[in-house]
Short mmCIF file of C-alpha atoms and ligand atoms in Angstrom, two decimals:
data_model
loop_
_atom_site.label_atom_id
_atom_site.label_comp_id
_atom_site.label_asym_id
_atom_site.label_seq_id
_atom_site.Cartn_x
_atom_site.Cartn_y
_atom_site.Cartn_z
CA MET A 1 25.88 -24.98 4.17
CA ALA A 2 27.06 -26.38 0.83
CA GLU A 3 23.80 -25.38 -0.88
CA VAL A 4 24.01 -21.87 0.52
CA GLN A 5 27.47 -21.50 -1.01
CA VAL A 6 26.29 -22.80 -4.38
CA ALA A 7 23.50 -20.22 -4.43
CA GLN A 8 25.96 -17.49 -3.44
CA VAL A 9 28.35 -18.45 -6.22
CA LEU A 10 25.49 -18.42 -8.74
CA LEU A 11 24.38 -15.00 -7.57
CA GLN A 12 27.91 -13.63 -7.67
CA GLU A 13 28.31 -14.99 -11.20
CA LEU A 14 25.06 -13.35 -12.21
CA GLN A 15 26.14 -10.05 -10.70
CA GLY A 16 29.66 -10.70 -12.10
CA ASP A 17 32.40 -8.44 -13.39
CA GLU A 18 30.30 -6.50 -15.85
CA LYS A 19 28.38 -5.10 -12.91
CA GLY A 20 25.11 -6.90 -13.33
CA ALA A 21 24.93 -7.18 -17.14
CA ASP A 22 23.87 -10.85 -16.90
CA VAL A 23 21.05 -9.96 -14.54
CA VAL A 24 19.71 -7.53 -17.12
CA VAL A 25 19.88 -10.22 -19.84
CA ALA A 26 18.21 -12.84 -17.63
CA ASP A 27 15.49 -10.43 -16.57
CA GLN A 28 14.74 -9.17 -20.06
CA SER A 29 14.72 -12.60 -21.69
CA LYS A 30 13.07 -14.69 -18.98
CA VAL A 31 10.77 -12.57 -16.78
CA MET A 32 7.34 -11.67 -18.17
CA HIS A 33 7.23 -8.01 -19.12
CA THR A 34 4.59 -6.86 -16.67
CA TYR A 35 6.76 -4.03 -15.28
CA ALA A 36 8.23 -0.97 -16.97
CA ARG A 37 11.44 -1.44 -15.01
CA GLN A 38 13.91 1.37 -14.53
CA ASP A 39 17.56 0.79 -15.34
CA LEU A 40 18.63 0.28 -11.74
CA GLN A 41 19.80 -2.92 -10.09
CA LEU A 42 19.75 -2.84 -6.32
CA THR A 43 21.84 -5.02 -4.07
CA ARG A 44 21.32 -3.81 -0.51
CA GLY A 45 19.50 -1.38 1.73
CA SER A 46 19.87 0.18 5.16
CA GLY A 47 17.47 2.63 6.79
CA ALA A 48 16.28 5.13 4.18
CA HIS A 49 19.00 4.23 1.64
CA VAL A 50 19.58 1.55 -1.00
CA TRP A 51 22.71 0.80 -3.04
CA ASP A 52 22.96 -0.30 -6.66
CA VAL A 53 25.27 -2.89 -8.17
CA GLN A 54 27.88 -0.22 -8.95
CA GLY A 55 27.89 0.85 -5.32
CA SER A 56 25.99 4.14 -5.79
CA ARG A 57 23.69 5.17 -2.95
CA TYR A 58 20.07 6.33 -3.34
CA LEU A 59 17.72 8.01 -0.90
CA ASP A 60 14.58 5.87 -1.00
CA PHE A 61 11.34 7.86 -1.06
CA THR A 62 9.37 4.84 -2.30
CA SER A 63 9.76 2.33 0.56
CA GLY A 64 9.19 -0.35 -2.10
CA ILE A 65 5.73 1.23 -2.71
CA ALA A 66 4.82 1.87 0.92
CA VAL A 67 6.08 -1.52 2.10
CA CYS A 68 9.36 -0.97 3.98
CA GLY A 69 7.77 1.47 6.42
CA LEU A 70 10.59 1.00 8.92
CA GLY A 71 13.25 1.40 6.24
CA HIS A 72 15.54 -1.33 4.96
CA CYS A 73 17.00 -4.09 7.14
CA HIS A 74 15.72 -2.72 10.46
CA PRO A 75 17.78 -4.57 13.10
CA ARG A 76 14.73 -5.43 15.23
CA LEU A 77 12.91 -6.95 12.23
CA ILE A 78 16.00 -8.95 11.31
CA ALA A 79 16.23 -10.26 14.87
CA ALA A 80 12.52 -11.16 14.93
CA ALA A 81 12.68 -12.99 11.59
CA GLU A 82 15.88 -14.78 12.53
CA GLU A 83 14.49 -16.01 15.83
CA GLN A 84 11.42 -17.44 14.10
CA LEU A 85 13.45 -18.91 11.23
CA HIS A 86 15.26 -21.09 13.75
CA SER A 87 12.07 -22.45 15.33
CA LEU A 88 9.25 -22.87 12.77
CA TRP A 89 8.88 -21.51 9.21
CA HIS A 90 5.55 -22.86 8.17
CA MET A 91 2.92 -25.44 9.03
CA SER A 92 -0.66 -24.85 8.01
CA ASN A 93 -3.72 -23.09 9.25
CA LEU A 94 -5.03 -26.47 10.47
CA TYR A 95 -2.85 -25.90 13.56
CA LEU A 96 -2.27 -23.07 16.00
CA THR A 97 0.91 -21.00 16.06
CA ALA A 98 1.69 -18.35 18.65
CA PRO A 99 2.95 -15.56 16.33
CA GLN A 100 -0.30 -15.56 14.35
CA ALA A 101 -2.52 -15.61 17.46
CA LEU A 102 -0.49 -12.86 19.15
CA LEU A 103 -0.50 -10.77 15.98
CA ALA A 104 -4.29 -11.17 15.75
CA GLU A 105 -4.62 -9.91 19.32
CA ARG A 106 -2.33 -6.89 18.88
CA LEU A 107 -3.49 -6.02 15.37
CA THR A 108 -7.21 -6.03 16.20
CA GLU A 109 -6.50 -3.93 19.28
CA ALA A 110 -4.38 -1.40 17.35
CA SER A 111 -6.95 -1.28 14.54
CA GLN A 112 -10.00 -1.05 16.84
CA MET A 113 -11.59 -4.02 15.05
CA ASP A 114 -12.73 -7.37 16.48
CA ARG A 115 -11.42 -10.13 14.22
CA VAL A 116 -8.91 -10.65 11.44
CA PHE A 117 -8.32 -12.98 8.47
CA PHE A 118 -4.68 -13.27 7.36
CA CYS A 119 -3.53 -13.58 3.74
CA ASN A 120 -0.48 -12.50 1.74
CA SER A 121 -1.19 -9.33 -0.21
CA GLY A 122 -3.43 -6.33 -0.66
CA ALA A 123 -5.45 -7.86 -3.47
CA GLU A 124 -6.08 -10.97 -1.37
CA ALA A 125 -7.12 -8.85 1.61
CA ASN A 126 -9.66 -7.09 -0.64
CA GLU A 127 -10.86 -10.41 -2.12
CA ALA A 128 -11.54 -11.60 1.43
CA ALA A 129 -13.36 -8.33 2.18
CA ILE A 130 -15.52 -8.74 -0.93
CA LYS A 131 -16.37 -12.35 -0.06
CA LEU A 132 -17.09 -11.47 3.57
CA ALA A 133 -19.32 -8.52 2.65
CA ARG A 134 -21.35 -10.68 0.26
CA LYS A 135 -21.65 -13.60 2.68
CA TYR A 136 -22.76 -11.35 5.52
CA THR A 137 -25.26 -9.26 3.58
CA LYS A 138 -26.81 -12.24 1.74
CA ALA A 139 -27.48 -13.92 5.09
CA ALA A 140 -28.69 -10.70 6.72
CA PHE A 141 -30.72 -9.12 3.88
CA GLY A 142 -31.28 -11.74 1.15
CA ALA A 143 -29.56 -13.57 -1.73
CA HIS A 144 -30.07 -10.66 -4.16
CA LYS A 145 -27.40 -8.66 -2.28
CA GLY A 146 -23.88 -8.75 -3.69
CA GLU A 147 -23.06 -5.62 -5.65
CA ILE A 148 -20.19 -3.44 -4.42
CA LEU A 149 -19.70 0.25 -5.17
CA THR A 150 -16.19 1.58 -5.76
CA PHE A 151 -14.94 5.02 -6.82
CA HIS A 152 -13.36 6.53 -9.92
CA HIS A 153 -9.53 6.59 -9.71
CA SER A 154 -9.59 3.76 -7.15
CA PHE A 155 -7.05 0.96 -6.98
CA HIS A 156 -7.89 -2.29 -5.21
CA GLY A 157 -5.57 -4.89 -6.78
CA ARG A 158 -4.86 -7.07 -9.83
CA THR A 159 -6.84 -10.26 -9.28
CA LEU A 160 -9.93 -10.45 -11.49
CA ALA A 161 -12.35 -9.34 -8.76
CA THR A 162 -10.13 -6.58 -7.36
CA LEU A 163 -9.25 -5.47 -10.90
CA THR A 164 -12.95 -5.11 -11.56
CA ALA A 165 -13.31 -3.21 -8.28
CA THR A 166 -10.53 -0.92 -9.54
CA ALA A 167 -12.45 1.77 -11.41
CA GLN A 168 -9.70 2.58 -13.96
CA PRO A 169 -10.12 1.22 -17.51
CA LYS A 170 -6.35 1.16 -18.16
CA TYR A 171 -5.91 -1.72 -15.70
CA GLN A 172 -8.85 -3.73 -17.08
CA GLU A 173 -8.21 -3.56 -20.83
CA GLY A 174 -7.84 -6.95 -22.47
CA PHE A 175 -8.85 -9.05 -19.46
CA GLY A 176 -12.56 -9.57 -20.07
CA PRO A 177 -14.89 -11.09 -19.33
CA LEU A 178 -14.62 -9.39 -15.95
CA PRO A 179 -16.67 -10.72 -13.03
CA GLY A 180 -19.93 -8.90 -12.35
CA GLY A 181 -21.06 -7.26 -9.17
CA PHE A 182 -19.24 -3.93 -9.18
CA ARG A 183 -20.53 -0.45 -9.96
CA TYR A 184 -18.51 2.72 -10.12
CA VAL A 185 -19.26 6.00 -8.41
CA GLU A 186 -18.12 8.91 -10.57
CA ALA A 187 -17.48 11.50 -7.85
CA PHE A 188 -17.03 11.80 -4.10
CA THR A 189 -20.53 13.23 -3.69
CA PRO A 190 -23.79 11.96 -2.14
CA GLU A 191 -25.56 12.48 -5.50
CA ALA A 192 -23.09 10.24 -7.32
CA VAL A 193 -23.46 7.51 -4.67
CA ARG A 194 -27.26 7.70 -4.79
CA GLU A 195 -27.10 7.38 -8.55
CA ALA A 196 -24.98 4.18 -8.40
CA VAL A 197 -26.69 2.38 -5.50
CA SER A 198 -29.36 -0.26 -6.11
CA ALA A 199 -31.36 -2.87 -4.22
CA ARG A 200 -28.55 -5.34 -4.96
CA THR A 201 -25.82 -3.18 -3.41
CA CYS A 202 -24.23 -4.77 -0.36
CA ALA A 203 -21.19 -2.60 0.35
CA ILE A 204 -19.22 0.51 -0.52
CA MET A 205 -15.45 0.14 -0.79
CA ILE A 206 -13.12 3.14 -0.70
CA GLU A 207 -9.51 4.15 -0.01
CA PRO A 208 -9.55 7.03 2.53
CA ILE A 209 -6.64 8.47 0.54
CA GLN A 210 -6.45 7.07 -2.98
CA GLY A 211 -2.89 5.92 -3.65
CA GLU A 212 -2.21 4.62 -7.16
CA GLY A 213 -5.01 6.81 -8.51
CA GLY A 214 -3.06 10.02 -7.77
CA VAL A 215 -2.71 10.51 -3.97
CA ARG A 216 -6.21 11.91 -3.56
CA PRO A 217 -7.40 12.37 0.01
CA VAL A 218 -11.16 11.88 0.36
CA ALA A 219 -12.87 14.56 2.48
CA PRO A 220 -13.66 13.26 5.99
CA ASP A 221 -17.12 14.88 5.73
CA PHE A 222 -17.89 12.71 2.72
CA LEU A 223 -16.61 9.59 4.50
CA GLN A 224 -18.87 10.45 7.46
CA TRP A 225 -21.75 10.87 5.02
CA LEU A 226 -20.93 7.43 3.55
CA ARG A 227 -20.97 5.92 7.06
CA ASP A 228 -24.42 7.39 7.75
CA PHE A 229 -25.69 6.38 4.30
CA CYS A 230 -24.47 2.79 4.78
CA ASP A 231 -26.19 2.61 8.18
CA GLU A 232 -29.41 3.97 6.73
CA MET A 233 -29.38 1.61 3.72
CA GLY A 234 -28.06 -1.56 5.41
CA LEU A 235 -24.75 -1.49 3.49
CA LEU A 236 -21.28 -2.34 4.73
CA LEU A 237 -18.54 0.27 4.59
CA ILE A 238 -15.15 -1.16 3.56
CA PHE A 239 -11.95 0.90 3.84
CA ASP A 240 -9.05 -0.28 1.69
CA GLU A 241 -6.11 0.82 3.86
CA VAL A 242 -3.59 -1.38 2.06
CA GLN A 243 -1.46 1.70 1.28
CA THR A 244 -2.57 4.12 4.02
CA GLY A 245 -2.35 1.62 6.90
CA ALA A 246 0.39 0.73 9.40
CA GLY A 247 1.35 4.31 10.26
CA ARG A 248 1.73 5.84 6.79
CA THR A 249 -0.66 8.77 7.44
CA GLY A 250 0.60 9.48 10.97
CA GLU A 251 -2.00 7.22 12.61
CA TRP A 252 -2.03 3.42 12.71
CA LEU A 253 -4.93 3.56 10.24
CA ALA A 254 -5.99 6.64 8.27
CA TRP A 255 -9.52 6.49 9.65
CA HIS A 256 -8.18 6.96 13.19
CA SER A 257 -7.41 10.57 12.27
CA PHE A 258 -11.01 11.40 11.31
CA GLY A 259 -12.94 8.85 13.37
CA VAL A 260 -15.23 7.30 10.74
CA LYS A 261 -15.23 3.59 11.55
CA PRO A 262 -15.69 1.06 8.72
CA ASP A 263 -17.27 -2.39 9.07
CA ILE A 264 -14.34 -4.00 7.26
CA VAL A 265 -10.81 -2.66 6.78
CA THR A 266 -8.03 -4.20 4.69
CA MET A 267 -4.29 -3.88 5.22
CA ALA A 268 -1.15 -5.27 3.58
CA LYS A 269 1.89 -3.36 2.24
CA ALA A 270 3.72 -2.04 5.33
CA LEU A 271 2.22 -4.48 7.82
CA GLY A 272 5.00 -7.04 7.31
CA GLY A 273 7.82 -4.48 7.13
CA GLY A 274 8.86 -5.91 3.74
CA LEU A 275 7.60 -9.50 4.05
CA PRO A 276 4.30 -10.40 2.35
CA ILE A 277 1.19 -10.24 4.49
CA GLY A 278 -2.40 -9.12 4.07
CA ALA A 279 -5.12 -8.70 6.67
CA THR A 280 -8.89 -8.29 6.48
CA LEU A 281 -10.29 -6.91 9.73
CA ALA A 282 -13.97 -6.74 10.65
CA SER A 283 -16.46 -6.23 13.43
CA GLU A 284 -17.54 -9.28 15.41
CA GLU A 285 -20.98 -9.29 13.80
CA VAL A 286 -19.71 -9.17 10.22
CA ALA A 287 -16.80 -11.55 10.85
CA ALA A 288 -19.28 -14.15 12.14
CA ALA A 289 -20.43 -14.67 8.52
CA PHE A 290 -17.22 -16.64 7.86
CA SER A 291 -17.47 -20.24 9.11
CA PRO A 292 -14.89 -23.04 8.70
CA GLY A 293 -14.32 -23.72 5.00
CA ALA A 294 -15.74 -20.36 3.86
CA HIS A 295 -12.33 -18.90 3.10
CA GLY A 296 -8.67 -19.80 3.52
CA SER A 297 -5.04 -19.28 2.56
CA THR A 298 -2.10 -21.68 2.53
CA PHE A 299 0.48 -19.09 3.57
CA GLY A 300 -1.78 -16.61 5.39
CA GLY A 301 -0.51 -15.81 8.89
CA ASN A 302 2.79 -17.63 8.26
CA PRO A 303 4.78 -17.69 11.54
CA VAL A 304 7.87 -15.89 10.19
CA VAL A 305 5.85 -13.08 8.61
CA ALA A 306 3.52 -12.87 11.61
CA ARG A 307 6.49 -12.63 13.99
CA VAL A 308 7.95 -9.75 11.97
CA ALA A 309 4.56 -8.01 11.72
CA LEU A 310 4.28 -8.21 15.53
CA GLU A 311 7.59 -6.36 15.76
CA VAL A 312 6.38 -3.76 13.21
CA LEU A 313 3.34 -3.16 15.42
CA GLU A 314 5.47 -2.80 18.54
CA ILE A 315 7.76 -0.26 16.89
CA VAL A 316 5.08 1.83 15.16
CA ARG A 317 2.90 1.94 18.27
CA ALA A 318 5.72 2.81 20.68
CA PRO A 319 5.26 6.23 22.34
CA GLY A 320 6.31 9.11 20.09
CA PHE A 321 6.71 7.11 16.86
CA LEU A 322 3.51 8.22 15.10
CA GLU A 323 3.88 11.72 16.52
CA ASN A 324 7.22 11.89 14.72
CA VAL A 325 5.62 10.62 11.49
CA ARG A 326 3.12 13.49 11.74
CA ARG A 327 5.92 16.02 12.37
CA ARG A 328 8.04 14.75 9.49
CA GLY A 329 4.88 14.67 7.35
CA GLN A 330 4.26 18.35 8.05
CA GLN A 331 7.85 19.16 7.22
CA LEU A 332 7.53 17.27 3.92
CA GLY A 333 4.13 18.76 3.05
CA ASN A 334 5.28 22.32 3.83
CA GLY A 335 8.52 21.74 1.95
CA LEU A 336 6.64 20.49 -1.11
CA CYS A 337 4.46 23.60 -1.08
CA THR A 338 7.62 25.71 -1.02
CA VAL A 339 9.05 23.69 -3.92
CA ALA A 340 5.75 24.10 -5.78
CA ALA A 341 5.98 27.88 -5.36
CA THR A 342 9.51 28.03 -6.76
CA VAL A 343 9.36 25.65 -9.73
CA PRO A 344 7.15 25.92 -12.82
CA ASP A 345 4.33 23.56 -13.64
CA VAL A 346 3.28 22.19 -10.22
CA VAL A 347 -0.50 22.48 -10.04
CA ASP A 348 -1.25 20.72 -6.74
CA VAL A 349 0.36 19.21 -3.63
CA ARG A 350 -1.75 16.65 -1.75
CA GLY A 351 -1.25 14.23 1.10
CA GLN A 352 -1.13 13.39 4.76
CA GLY A 353 1.56 12.02 7.05
CA LEU A 354 4.31 10.56 4.87
CA MET A 355 2.16 10.00 1.76
CA TRP A 356 2.35 12.91 -0.72
CA GLY A 357 1.56 13.58 -4.34
CA VAL A 358 2.87 16.46 -6.45
CA GLN A 359 0.68 17.00 -9.47
CA LEU A 360 2.28 18.51 -12.56
CA ALA A 361 0.63 20.52 -15.31
CA ARG A 362 1.85 17.98 -17.88
CA PRO A 363 2.03 14.15 -17.87
CA ASP A 364 5.73 14.36 -16.97
CA ALA A 365 5.81 12.36 -13.73
CA GLY A 366 7.89 9.57 -15.29
CA ARG A 367 10.53 12.07 -16.45
CA VAL A 368 10.71 13.61 -12.97
CA VAL A 369 11.23 10.10 -11.56
CA ASP A 370 14.16 9.64 -13.99
CA GLU A 371 15.69 13.04 -13.15
CA CYS A 372 15.38 12.28 -9.42
CA ARG A 373 17.08 8.91 -9.86
CA LYS A 374 19.99 10.52 -11.72
CA ARG A 375 20.41 12.74 -8.64
CA GLY A 376 20.29 9.83 -6.17
CA LEU A 377 16.64 10.04 -5.11
CA LEU A 378 14.02 7.34 -5.74
CA VAL A 379 10.41 8.48 -6.06
CA LEU A 380 7.23 7.04 -7.61
CA THR A 381 4.46 8.14 -9.92
CA ALA A 382 0.72 7.93 -9.27
CA GLY A 383 -0.72 8.31 -12.73
CA ALA A 384 1.04 10.12 -15.57
CA ASP A 385 1.01 13.60 -14.03
CA THR A 386 1.62 12.97 -10.31
CA VAL A 387 4.93 12.32 -8.55
CA ARG A 388 4.36 10.27 -5.39
CA LEU A 389 6.53 10.36 -2.28
CA LEU A 390 6.39 7.51 0.24
CA PRO A 391 9.53 7.76 2.40
CA PRO A 392 10.06 5.25 5.19
CA LEU A 393 8.44 6.34 8.45
CA ILE A 394 11.88 6.50 10.08
CA ILE A 395 13.00 9.27 7.70
CA SER A 396 15.03 12.07 9.32
CA ALA A 397 14.48 15.82 9.02
CA ALA A 398 17.82 16.16 7.19
CA GLU A 399 16.91 13.41 4.70
CA ILE A 400 13.63 15.17 3.93
CA ASP A 401 15.50 18.43 3.26
CA THR A 402 17.87 16.58 0.92
CA ALA A 403 14.97 14.99 -0.96
CA LEU A 404 13.15 18.32 -1.31
CA ALA A 405 16.22 19.96 -2.82
CA LEU A 406 16.76 17.08 -5.29
CA LEU A 407 13.08 16.97 -6.25
CA GLY A 408 13.06 20.71 -6.90
CA GLU A 409 16.10 20.38 -9.19
CA ALA A 410 14.51 17.43 -11.00
CA ILE A 411 11.23 19.23 -11.67
CA LYS A 412 13.15 22.28 -12.92
CA ALA A 413 15.26 20.09 -15.22
CA VAL A 414 12.16 18.45 -16.72
CA ALA A 415 10.43 21.81 -17.15
CA THR A 416 13.51 23.28 -18.87
CA GLY A 417 13.77 20.19 -21.08
CA ALA A 418 10.10 20.51 -22.03
CA GLN A 419 10.63 24.20 -22.96
CA ASN A 420 13.63 23.37 -25.12
CA ALA A 421 11.92 20.44 -26.80
C1 PLP B 501 -1.15 -1.85 -3.52
C2 PLP B 501 -2.59 -1.77 -3.26
C3 PLP B 501 -3.42 -2.88 -3.41
C4 PLP B 501 -2.91 -4.20 -3.96
O1 PLP B 501 -1.97 -4.78 -3.12
P1 PLP B 501 -1.08 -6.02 -3.66
O2 PLP B 501 -0.31 -6.42 -2.45
O3 PLP B 501 -0.22 -5.49 -4.76
O4 PLP B 501 -2.01 -7.06 -4.11
C5 PLP B 501 -4.75 -2.76 -3.07
N1 PLP B 501 -5.25 -1.59 -2.60
C6 PLP B 501 -4.48 -0.50 -2.45
C7 PLP B 501 -5.08 0.75 -1.90
C8 PLP B 501 -3.13 -0.54 -2.79
O5 PLP B 501 -2.37 0.56 -2.66
#
């Protein structure tokens, strides 16, 4: 108890009288500058709202980048975490724990896959997918196999392999030499895939809806073509559902809405409701390529996180939940089209479920984010010209209406500012 109080006193001192000034100093002088942070210090959250250090409330249409799918501090997730915190926090994957085993059972069932490997993030889930695809195809088709095709505008993570899989030069600059074994497909067309594929290719990795790259849904027809092409050529199809998974698109996984089944699918972000978890799911045949020692993770499948993820699964898969996500998604999509018709400079509205992008004629997305924040609404960008909306899946109809009104005002303000500039 004494230590808890010491930590609380330290935190209170840091957040002190000047309303968080010391936190800003500590952050700016001691944390590496990998983030272009906004001037906003958050102290608590509840449902679809967060509060800053001055006590102002914000409507959160970011969900911490698609992570807090059930909103902030969901009482059932708190109860699940708390229960597990009092029994066992961590051991190691050399022993069995019930939360991990139960999560494996429920998650594979919900995802219509056979087996799962647990890790702690999206990049790690994709690393595991890359390793698994190579191990399987080398054994099945020969040691020359190993190259993976990914698509322009993709985002697969920040580790060296997933950074190389990410076909966007801006993320790769200055980090060479990059590992080999990746080739980029320049368009979502059969011709572009045929041009990139070689005898060494072992898998094709794709986000069914590209997230960071601009909220770009990939046509289901093309994904079906990819499935057939992979079958014909002996390639594995990997879906990166790190952002689209766990209910975001109105289905547990995006591919459930168009029925093209991958050999491997990766998840992370919303799966732990705000706690770190990653999962690589595969068919029985492919998963069999991993034997003891082939891969591992110290924290992967941690009992506290697994227990919370189990609760996330229960809630998202309860009758009516995903149906409501689809309804709210339609409301948001329709509302964005109405906004687009009434404000200048919106060139496209794209998305599915509760994942939407509003593309502007100019690279002004960051300024729209700022104008939204001033009005009490938090939104994201996806590239310089696209505003991205990822509200929690528990968002209400009234909250969506509020956000639409604020977003419309913000876009107008930026457009007016640009005219006057
Ligand atoms: C966020 C994201 C990742 C990386 O996840 P991290 O948890 O940040 O490592 C990978 N793929 C997609 C599609 C993502 O949206």
